[in-house]
Structures are given as C-alpha cells and as structure tokens.
PDB file of C-alpha atoms in Angstrom:
ATOM      1  CA  MET A 306     113.904 119.053  84.537  1.00  0.00           C
ATOM      2  CA  LEU A 307     111.459 116.631  86.068  1.00  0.00           C
ATOM      3  CA  LYS A 308     112.368 113.139  87.161  1.00  0.00           C
ATOM      4  CA  TYR A 309     110.021 110.347  86.072  1.00  0.00           C
ATOM      5  CA  VAL A 310     109.275 107.110  87.906  1.00  0.00           C
ATOM      6  CA  CYS A 311     108.422 103.748  86.364  1.00  0.00           C
ATOM      7  CA  SER A 312     105.030 102.674  87.684  1.00  0.00           C
ATOM      8  CA  ALA A 313     105.951  99.007  87.149  1.00  0.00           C
ATOM      9  CA  CYS A 314     109.256  98.754  89.055  1.00  0.00           C
ATOM     10  CA  GLY A 315     109.974 102.123  90.666  1.00  0.00           C
ATOM     11  CA  TYR A 316     113.042 103.000  88.548  1.00  0.00           C
ATOM     12  CA  ILE A 317     113.554 106.761  88.481  1.00  0.00           C
ATOM     13  CA  TYR A 318     114.702 108.394  85.247  1.00  0.00           C
ATOM     14  CA  ASP A 319     116.822 111.393  86.211  1.00  0.00           C
ATOM     15  CA  PRO A 320     117.444 113.721  83.244  1.00  0.00           C
ATOM     16  CA  GLU A 321     120.664 114.982  84.842  1.00  0.00           C
ATOM     17  CA  VAL A 322     122.052 111.430  84.677  1.00  0.00           C
ATOM     18  CA  GLY A 323     120.345 110.168  81.510  1.00  0.00           C
ATOM     19  CA  ASP A 324     120.599 106.449  80.705  1.00  0.00           C
ATOM     20  CA  PRO A 325     124.262 105.883  79.802  1.00  0.00           C
ATOM     21  CA  ASP A 326     123.777 102.128  79.280  1.00  0.00           C
ATOM     22  CA  GLY A 327     120.905 102.902  76.901  1.00  0.00           C
ATOM     23  CA  GLY A 328     122.837 105.533  74.969  1.00  0.00           C
ATOM     24  CA  ILE A 329     120.951 108.474  76.489  1.00  0.00           C
ATOM     25  CA  ALA A 330     123.240 111.393  77.291  1.00  0.00           C
ATOM     26  CA  PRO A 331     123.053 113.280  80.597  1.00  0.00           C
ATOM     27  CA  GLY A 332     120.824 116.337  80.265  1.00  0.00           C
ATOM     28  CA  THR A 333     118.208 114.557  78.106  1.00  0.00           C
ATOM     29  CA  ALA A 334     114.690 115.495  79.218  1.00  0.00           C
ATOM     30  CA  PHE A 335     112.196 112.630  79.530  1.00  0.00           C
ATOM     31  CA  GLU A 336     110.087 114.222  76.781  1.00  0.00           C
ATOM     32  CA  ASP A 337     113.108 114.052  74.451  1.00  0.00           C
ATOM     33  CA  LEU A 338     113.724 110.324  74.906  1.00  0.00           C
ATOM     34  CA  PRO A 339     113.156 108.266  71.742  1.00  0.00           C
ATOM     35  CA  ASP A 340     109.678 106.739  71.465  1.00  0.00           C
ATOM     36  CA  ASP A 341     111.196 103.252  71.550  1.00  0.00           C
ATOM     37  CA  TRP A 342     113.118 103.873  74.795  1.00  0.00           C
ATOM     38  CA  VAL A 343     112.167 101.411  77.546  1.00  0.00           C
ATOM     39  CA  CYS A 344     112.811 101.188  81.277  1.00  0.00           C
ATOM     40  CA  PRO A 345     116.367  99.890  81.712  1.00  0.00           C
ATOM     41  CA  VAL A 346     115.300  97.813  84.728  1.00  0.00           C
ATOM     42  CA  CYS A 347     112.055  96.117  83.683  1.00  0.00           C
ATOM     43  CA  GLY A 348     111.650  96.942  79.980  1.00  0.00           C
ATOM     44  CA  VAL A 349     108.255  98.669  79.979  1.00  0.00           C
ATOM     45  CA  ALA A 350     107.482 101.501  77.548  1.00  0.00           C
ATOM     46  CA  LYS A 351     107.648 105.237  78.253  1.00  0.00           C
ATOM     47  CA  ASP A 352     103.893 105.422  78.790  1.00  0.00           C
ATOM     48  CA  MET A 353     104.346 103.478  82.034  1.00  0.00           C
ATOM     49  CA  PHE A 354     106.281 106.408  83.558  1.00  0.00           C
ATOM     50  CA  GLU A 355     104.800 109.297  85.487  1.00  0.00           C
ATOM     51  CA  PRO A 356     106.329 112.458  86.937  1.00  0.00           C
ATOM     52  CA  ALA A 357     108.051 111.838  90.260  1.00  0.00           C
ATOM     53  CA  HIS A 358     106.798 113.968  93.144  1.00  0.00           C
TER      54      HIS A 358
END
C-alpha cells in the first residue's frame, strides 16, 4: 500500500500504521479513509495529500 504525504505540513500517512489517534486501524489504505478524515498534524483535508515517492 502506498504512503501519502500531506502537502501542507509533510505528515506521512502510512497505511501499515493507520491513524490510531483518529480511530483509523492499521492496514487501512489511504483510499479507504473516510471522506471527512483530516491530517492529524495540521487538519487539512484528504485532497491535500499526494502519493509519497
């Protein structure tokens, strides 16, 4: 699964880790995150993320 990086703050969403503080279980692909999920660091929406290279 691809990692995604926040273009606003540089936070990297790693699907293998998920977002435990946000209620996202490990193994959750970025595409499967709820539409209202936001960056846990800076609070921007999913559309501010891009695939990490």
